[in-house]
Every structure is written in structure tokens, then in C-alpha cells.
Rosetta silent file (secondary structure, phi, psi, omega in degrees, C-alpha in Angstrom):
SEQUENCE: MLLTTGFTFLLLIHLSVVVSRLAEQNNELIQEMGLRNCVPKPKTAQLLVIVPAYNEAETIAGVIADLRRTGPPCDILVVDDGSVDATADVASRSGEAVVVGLAKNLGIGGAVQTGFKYAARHDYQFAVQFDGDGQHRAAEIDKLLAPLR
SCORE:     score description
SCORE:     0.000 S_00000001
   1 L     0.000  -71.909  172.590   32.261  -26.927   23.539 S_00000001
   2 H   -23.421  -47.117  137.402   29.680  -25.840   25.270 S_00000001
   3 H   -17.901  -66.333  172.570   30.749  -22.249   25.215 S_00000001
   4 H   -38.116  -76.167  174.147   31.147  -22.489   21.664 S_00000001
   5 H   -52.148  -39.094  178.697   28.311  -23.577   21.216 S_00000001
   6 H   -56.613  -58.519 -157.083   26.506  -21.435   23.639 S_00000001
   7 H   -79.604  -26.417  169.004   28.181  -18.378   22.084 S_00000001
   8 H   -66.771  -41.271  153.904   27.367  -19.252   18.109 S_00000001
   9 H   -53.707  -78.613 -178.186   23.677  -19.217   19.056 S_00000001
  10 H   -58.776    4.241  176.565   23.707  -16.093   20.606 S_00000001
  11 H   -84.161  -48.864  141.622   25.586  -14.670   17.849 S_00000001
  12 H     4.340  -64.656 -151.604   22.804  -16.774   15.562 S_00000001
  13 H   -81.757  -29.587 -171.366   20.059  -14.561   17.382 S_00000001
  14 H   -90.519  -17.391  169.782   21.834  -11.211   17.209 S_00000001
  15 H   -71.599  -32.582 -152.731   22.615  -11.939   12.899 S_00000001
  16 H   -97.746  -26.220  179.484   18.814  -12.708   13.068 S_00000001
  17 H   -82.693  -61.997 -173.166   17.293   -9.561   14.895 S_00000001
  18 H    -5.856  -88.215 -167.184   20.477   -7.233   12.900 S_00000001
  19 H   -42.248  -69.326  177.909   18.936   -8.343    9.612 S_00000001
  20 H   -17.131  -70.192 -156.519   15.352   -8.292   10.423 S_00000001
  21 H   -54.329  -36.960 -176.037   15.833   -4.543   11.403 S_00000001
  22 H   -82.560   19.790 -158.167   17.748   -3.464    8.310 S_00000001
  23 L  -109.386  -58.632 -171.769   15.138   -5.864    6.620 S_00000001
  24 L   -96.582  -32.203 -178.457   12.185   -3.418    7.894 S_00000001
  25 H   -45.242  -64.351 -164.345   14.491   -0.487    7.559 S_00000001
  26 H   -50.158  -34.488 -165.342   14.890   -1.202    3.642 S_00000001
  27 H   -72.697  -29.640 -165.979   11.404   -1.625    3.571 S_00000001
  28 H   -48.019  -87.053 -165.702   10.145    1.809    5.286 S_00000001
  29 H   -29.815  -71.683 -163.386   13.015    3.702    2.821 S_00000001
  30 H   -80.114   -9.116  176.916   11.100    2.207    0.190 S_00000001
  31 H   -81.282  -13.101  160.620    7.933    2.881    0.696 S_00000001
  32 H   -37.947  -65.158 -164.160    9.436    6.517    1.733 S_00000001
  33 H   -77.069  -13.668 -178.055   10.924    7.120   -1.719 S_00000001
  34 H  -103.704    4.992 -158.087    7.644    6.130   -3.362 S_00000001
  35 H   -89.468  -48.984 -170.050    5.612    8.343   -0.742 S_00000001
  36 H   -53.597  -61.178  173.455    8.038   11.226   -2.266 S_00000001
  37 H   -46.511  -40.056 -171.152    7.889   10.594   -5.736 S_00000001
  38 L   -79.083  118.868  163.755    4.202   10.503   -6.175 S_00000001
  39 L   -96.986  120.226  173.530    2.135   13.818   -6.935 S_00000001
  40 L   -86.494  148.630  167.973   -0.670   14.125   -5.095 S_00000001
  41 L   -85.659  165.881 -144.879   -3.750   15.513   -6.057 S_00000001
  42 L   -76.816  157.713  170.763   -5.642   18.259   -4.263 S_00000001
  43 L  -118.180  168.942 -166.037   -8.095   16.306   -2.113 S_00000001
  44 L  -104.653   13.511 -161.045  -11.738   16.078   -2.783 S_00000001
  45 L  -153.971  136.998 -166.702  -13.047   13.574   -0.025 S_00000001
  46 L  -102.419    3.295  172.876  -12.892   12.457    3.196 S_00000001
  47 E  -106.916  133.464 -160.973  -12.383    8.822    2.189 S_00000001
  48 E  -101.520  127.504 -176.446   -9.230    7.369    0.800 S_00000001
  49 E  -119.911   98.987 -175.028   -9.878    4.039   -1.412 S_00000001
  50 E   -83.068  107.843 -135.381   -6.165    2.362   -1.307 S_00000001
  51 L  -121.543   70.314 -176.143   -6.124    0.002   -4.112 S_00000001
  52 L   -65.325  134.752 -137.729   -3.162   -1.823   -3.769 S_00000001
  53 E  -117.425  119.856  151.014   -1.666   -3.164   -7.491 S_00000001
  54 L  -146.040  114.074  178.762    1.397   -5.708   -8.811 S_00000001
  55 L    77.211   63.761 -170.840    1.107   -6.654  -12.062 S_00000001
  56 L  -148.738   48.105  171.262   -2.439   -5.350  -12.891 S_00000001
  57 H   -21.641  -65.882 -162.917   -2.339   -4.179  -16.332 S_00000001
  58 H   -86.505   19.028  176.272   -5.298   -5.555  -17.420 S_00000001
  59 H  -150.702  -30.698  162.258   -7.759   -4.704  -14.562 S_00000001
  60 H     4.277  -74.008 -172.034   -6.246   -1.616  -13.097 S_00000001
  61 H   -62.080  -41.668  153.802   -8.091    0.604  -15.257 S_00000001
  62 H   -16.910  -57.965  178.492  -10.986   -1.397  -14.721 S_00000001
  63 H   -70.693  -55.548  173.600  -10.937   -1.028  -10.992 S_00000001
  64 H   -53.513  -52.334 -144.236  -10.521    2.407  -11.063 S_00000001
  65 H   -92.230  -17.039 -153.105  -13.389    3.282  -13.335 S_00000001
  66 H  -110.145  -12.617 -158.114  -16.406    0.706  -11.476 S_00000001
  67 H   -92.218  -20.666  173.946  -14.803    2.539   -8.025 S_00000001
  68 H   -65.154  -58.336 -168.349  -15.768    6.122  -10.006 S_00000001
  69 H   -73.336  -12.797  173.102  -19.200    4.468  -10.827 S_00000001
  70 L  -128.930  -21.781 -149.310  -20.670    2.858   -8.129 S_00000001
  71 L   -92.295  125.548 -160.864  -18.506    3.687   -5.565 S_00000001
  72 L   -88.192  173.765 -175.687  -19.182    6.465   -2.778 S_00000001
  73 L   -36.482  108.222  136.680  -17.303    9.684   -2.938 S_00000001
  74 L  -167.705 -110.604 -172.607  -13.406    9.706   -2.813 S_00000001
  75 E  -146.655  153.334 -150.509  -10.254    9.890   -3.576 S_00000001
  76 E  -125.416  129.851  170.272   -8.480    6.869   -5.182 S_00000001
  77 E  -105.785  118.185  169.752   -4.663    5.925   -4.211 S_00000001
  78 E  -103.884  115.876 -175.798   -3.250    2.927   -6.570 S_00000001
  79 E   -97.766  144.101 -165.143    0.322    1.769   -4.720 S_00000001
  80 E  -119.746  125.219 -174.681    2.009   -0.012   -7.696 S_00000001
  81 L  -115.924   75.100 -177.439    3.998   -2.487   -5.379 S_00000001
  82 L    57.443   54.533  159.200    6.904   -3.316   -8.014 S_00000001
  83 L   -43.667  147.334  161.079    5.408   -4.087  -10.892 S_00000001
  84 L  -147.702   44.925  125.925    7.158   -4.852  -14.511 S_00000001
  85 L  -125.734 -148.286 -154.954    4.281   -4.155  -16.669 S_00000001
  86 L  -108.597   51.056  127.712    2.222   -0.488  -17.034 S_00000001
  87 L     0.396  -80.716 -146.023    0.161   -1.445  -13.490 S_00000001
  88 H   -92.941  -13.185  168.802    1.222    2.130  -12.859 S_00000001
  89 H  -105.898   31.001  177.812    1.073    4.213  -16.461 S_00000001
  90 H  -125.297  -77.239  169.282   -2.289    2.519  -17.080 S_00000001
  91 H    -8.230  -68.129 -176.886   -3.485    3.983  -13.303 S_00000001
  92 L   -45.444  -36.374 -179.265   -2.306    6.910  -14.571 S_00000001
  93 L   -93.835  -12.151  141.090   -3.869    7.593  -17.475 S_00000001
  94 L   -26.077  -35.073 -178.139   -6.821    7.003  -15.596 S_00000001
  95 L    60.660  -15.947  176.246   -6.673   10.657  -14.605 S_00000001
  96 L   -85.380  -11.515  175.587   -8.602    9.676  -11.509 S_00000001
  97 E  -131.438 -168.866 -154.066   -5.980    8.538   -9.157 S_00000001
  98 E  -144.576  116.446  163.889   -2.946    9.751   -7.289 S_00000001
  99 E   -79.367  132.921  178.548    0.202    6.650   -7.901 S_00000001
 100 E  -126.512  127.385  178.712    2.463    5.763   -5.693 S_00000001
 101 E  -107.263  137.757  170.279    5.367    3.386   -7.321 S_00000001
 102 L   -94.743   93.107 -171.116    6.985    1.470   -5.206 S_00000001
 103 L   -38.374  -34.277 -177.344   10.709    0.206   -6.141 S_00000001
 104 L  -130.130  172.872  159.722   10.776   -3.107   -5.346 S_00000001
 105 L   -68.895   67.952 -162.084    7.816   -5.634   -4.314 S_00000001
 106 L   -53.781  -41.592 -138.611    7.183   -5.035   -0.219 S_00000001
 107 L    88.453  174.532  164.052    3.843   -7.472   -0.728 S_00000001
 108 H   -44.282  -47.142 -169.825    0.236   -6.815    0.320 S_00000001
 109 H   -51.400  -66.155  178.131    1.387   -5.636    3.321 S_00000001
 110 H   -47.389  -32.953 -161.998    3.840   -3.182    2.534 S_00000001
 111 H   -79.489  -56.949  171.206    1.493   -2.028   -0.212 S_00000001
 112 H   -76.747  -81.452  156.205   -0.761   -1.175    2.098 S_00000001
 113 H    45.305  -72.751 -172.952    0.927   -0.061    4.646 S_00000001
 114 H   -60.043  -56.159  172.319    2.349    2.672    2.400 S_00000001
 115 H    29.167  -91.155  152.385   -1.490    3.467    1.879 S_00000001
 116 H   -28.425  -49.524  179.598   -1.985    3.900    5.159 S_00000001
 117 H   -67.287  -47.624  177.606    0.859    6.404    5.353 S_00000001
 118 L   -77.756  -29.516  166.814   -0.255    8.510    2.392 S_00000001
 119 L  -105.781    9.186  154.715   -3.645    8.819    4.261 S_00000001
 120 L  -141.080   93.045  172.004   -3.011   10.193    7.233 S_00000001
 121 L  -123.414  -42.179 -166.848    0.017   12.641    6.058 S_00000001
 122 L  -117.298   39.249  165.036   -3.211   13.883    4.110 S_00000001
 123 L    65.084    9.937  179.926   -5.977   13.929    7.057 S_00000001
 124 L   -67.149  121.493  169.915   -8.263   11.281    5.580 S_00000001
 125 L   -83.127    0.099  164.850  -10.974   10.208    7.759 S_00000001
 126 E  -144.935  126.204  167.902  -11.322    7.265    6.544 S_00000001
 127 E  -133.783  113.784  167.875   -9.338    4.558    4.162 S_00000001
 128 E   -78.614 -165.949 -152.743  -10.233    1.154    3.100 S_00000001
 129 E  -119.060  139.390  138.126   -8.204   -1.811    1.392 S_00000001
 130 L  -162.810  142.171  177.487   -9.556   -2.946   -2.356 S_00000001
 131 L   -70.347  139.673 -172.784   -7.979   -4.939   -4.634 S_00000001
 132 L   -44.719  -55.048 -156.532   -6.195   -4.240   -7.936 S_00000001
 133 L  -102.765   17.649  156.475   -7.888   -6.984   -9.947 S_00000001
 134 L   127.894   -8.694 -157.960  -11.325   -6.760   -9.746 S_00000001
 135 L   -94.766   22.541 -173.838  -12.903   -9.146   -7.430 S_00000001
 136 L  -105.003  166.580  156.843  -13.967   -6.802   -4.517 S_00000001
 137 L  -141.265  146.196 -168.399  -17.102   -4.317   -5.471 S_00000001
 138 H   -81.099  -12.788  134.926  -17.220   -1.305   -5.049 S_00000001
 139 H    -9.795  -49.118 -156.609  -20.875   -0.759   -4.234 S_00000001
 140 H   -78.097  -22.264 -174.197  -19.874   -2.712   -1.203 S_00000001
 141 H   -49.156  -72.063  148.977  -17.831    0.030    0.220 S_00000001
 142 H   -15.416  -48.985  153.070  -20.476    1.634    2.029 S_00000001
 143 H   -90.774    5.367  179.072  -21.745   -0.685    4.218 S_00000001
 144 H   -96.470  -65.034 -145.807  -18.256   -1.406    6.031 S_00000001
 145 L   -62.645  -39.288 -140.217  -18.134    2.585    6.630 S_00000001
 146 L   -64.175   -5.442  162.823  -21.889    2.478    7.494 S_00000001
 147 L   -89.619  -24.099 -163.247  -20.792    1.419   11.172 S_00000001
 148 L   -74.720  -16.528 -166.845  -17.663    3.827   11.694 S_00000001
 149 L  -101.270    0.000    0.000  -20.316    6.537   10.627 S_00000001
């Protein structure tokens, strides 16, 4: 009986590890699909502002406009995290942002990670995360970057 219980316990641990690994691989595939399907713009700045967005169609245009109006010179990347509204379309229509569409919601961590992968692949010197719901102020970005510069 003890041997059976021990074997079952080890089997469950093994299955848990396998499922976790598969979930991570699934997330990486979703990110890669999004990154490969996006249409990058020519790099114009050393700063990439990563805007993870999930169902932010009502606010994303204002966020992009705020970044352009009061933020430092930057390129903008909107990571549409599997939104079911028009977030990606609104961001694309702005003409100011590259949009990476994720086929499935990965959560804030997966969306930001996708943005950092984009930043690394396109050789940005700096990358910052900026919320898509309008709660951050673009004018504050320079204060964040000052110690790094």
C-alpha cells in the first residue's frame, strides 16, 4: 500500500512538471506567432514603450496620443493580449504604434514579456512598460530613465 501511494505521488509530480512545461511552451508559441505576424515599423528611437492591452479599445488611442504628445521620443509597441474588442484595430488605425496580436490572453506577464522580446530583437537601448488603460502619465517616463542614462 505504501509503495503504491509513493508511486502515485511521484507520478502526479511528474505529470505536474510535464503540464507546466507544456503550458510554458504554449505561451512561447503564442508569443512567437504574434511577433512573426506583426508588421514592424522602422526604428526611430532608442526607447520602446511597451503597452500591454486587454480590451482597451476605449482608452488605447488616448494612451498612444499621450505618449506622442507628452512622452519622450519613442517607438510604441501595443501588445494586444487576446482582446475580444477592437483594441488592435484602434491601435493600428492610430498609425503611431506597432501592434503585436496574441491569439490567446497570456496575462500581463506574458504580454510584457512579448514586448521585451520585441525590444531585444530590434536592439532598443531602453524599454518601459506603460499601461493601456490610461493610468500612467507619459510625462513621467523621463524620470524613470534618468538614472539609467
